[in-house]
């Protein structure tokens, strides 16, 4: 499935951004979606994941309490609301779709992802 991320940009520390991950109409029902990010010189890390029904949501320790993941079936989009951003949040943010249910022990695993988007850049700097 094709995924398209948007919403990245340059923001000051303490600011907010809302990322979108959109797929073709009516395909979102078939997938759980995970957001990943990759900081310069570092590996890709899982940020947050949401199940097909939105009944399960997961967050990394680094973003819990600041980021919120949600999905809109009608818009075929998964959102990542990012508040109180800090410089360590800087990176290229990717969304990935998976057909399997994410669990507490594997929601961050890249190997579980079936399709990737191209990424959107988030830069947090004063």
XYZ file of C-alpha atoms in Angstrom:
126
model
C 0.000 0.000 0.000
C 1.217 3.514 -0.773
C 1.774 5.813 2.217
C 2.315 9.571 2.070
C 3.562 11.548 5.086
C 3.114 15.289 5.504
C 3.136 17.959 8.171
C 6.815 18.203 9.018
C 8.686 21.471 9.321
C 10.818 23.725 11.471
C 9.511 24.553 14.929
C 10.927 26.145 18.063
C 11.376 24.141 21.269
C 8.078 23.910 23.090
C 6.134 24.124 19.851
C 3.774 21.654 18.172
C 3.386 19.877 14.863
C 0.812 17.432 13.526
C 2.036 14.779 11.125
C -0.244 12.937 8.714
C 0.164 9.520 7.131
C -2.341 9.043 4.315
C -3.062 5.934 2.276
C -5.496 5.239 -0.552
C -9.165 5.610 0.315
C -10.694 2.783 2.336
C -7.406 0.895 2.754
C -6.666 2.031 6.288
C -9.039 -0.591 7.754
C -6.608 -3.329 6.754
C -3.529 -1.941 8.521
C -2.034 -0.986 11.816
C 0.332 1.967 11.485
C 3.551 2.807 13.288
C 5.478 6.071 13.256
C 9.268 5.865 13.273
C 11.938 8.536 13.271
C 15.584 8.696 12.354
C 17.854 11.364 13.790
C 21.024 12.363 11.938
C 23.695 9.700 12.399
C 21.365 7.347 14.278
C 19.230 4.339 13.519
C 15.492 4.399 13.005
C 13.407 4.097 16.185
C 9.756 3.424 16.849
C 7.822 6.425 18.135
C 4.182 5.342 18.303
C 1.830 2.714 16.936
C -1.925 2.313 16.562
C -3.890 -0.861 15.882
C -6.487 -1.306 13.124
C -9.373 -0.605 15.485
C -7.461 2.137 17.353
C -8.051 0.086 20.485
C -4.325 -0.287 21.101
C -1.876 2.585 21.108
C 1.787 2.465 22.011
C 4.375 5.155 22.651
C 8.092 5.165 23.251
C 9.270 6.407 26.626
C 10.804 9.443 24.915
C 7.479 10.772 23.626
C 4.818 9.405 26.013
C 2.759 12.230 27.423
C 3.744 14.637 24.624
C 2.681 12.827 21.438
C -0.766 11.476 20.562
C -1.527 9.031 17.762
C -4.974 8.785 16.182
C -6.647 7.573 13.012
C -9.516 8.795 10.851
C -11.008 6.055 8.693
C -13.002 8.460 6.535
C -9.843 10.416 5.756
C -7.767 7.209 5.488
C -5.161 8.972 7.599
C -3.185 8.349 10.762
C -2.110 11.434 12.685
C 0.716 12.078 15.112
C 0.095 15.167 17.226
C 3.418 16.286 18.686
C 3.411 18.811 21.530
C 6.128 20.326 23.691
C 8.753 19.458 21.113
C 12.414 19.339 22.115
C 15.577 19.351 19.963
C 15.970 15.578 20.442
C 12.720 15.138 18.489
C 14.520 16.314 15.353
C 14.643 13.715 12.609
C 13.072 12.221 9.533
C 9.685 10.787 10.487
C 8.337 7.774 8.608
C 5.066 5.923 8.852
C 4.836 2.222 8.223
C 1.826 -0.015 7.673
C 1.568 -3.574 8.971
C -1.133 -6.177 8.536
C -0.371 -7.875 11.858
C -1.580 -6.624 15.241
C 1.089 -4.620 17.075
C 1.754 -5.803 20.601
C 3.615 -4.453 23.572
C 6.651 -6.570 22.668
C 6.885 -5.827 18.956
C 5.085 -2.613 18.013
C 8.428 -0.907 17.259
C 9.889 -3.663 15.062
C 10.792 -2.521 11.560
C 10.701 -6.116 10.326
C 6.929 -6.192 10.936
C 6.307 -3.309 8.529
C 4.861 -4.206 5.125
C 4.900 -0.775 3.486
C 6.794 2.473 4.162
C 6.234 6.104 3.359
C 8.955 8.416 2.091
C 9.349 10.409 5.308
C 8.786 13.994 6.435
C 11.446 16.117 8.130
C 10.901 17.549 11.611
C 13.439 20.064 12.920
C 13.189 21.481 16.421
C 15.520 24.418 16.854
C 15.594 27.956 18.142
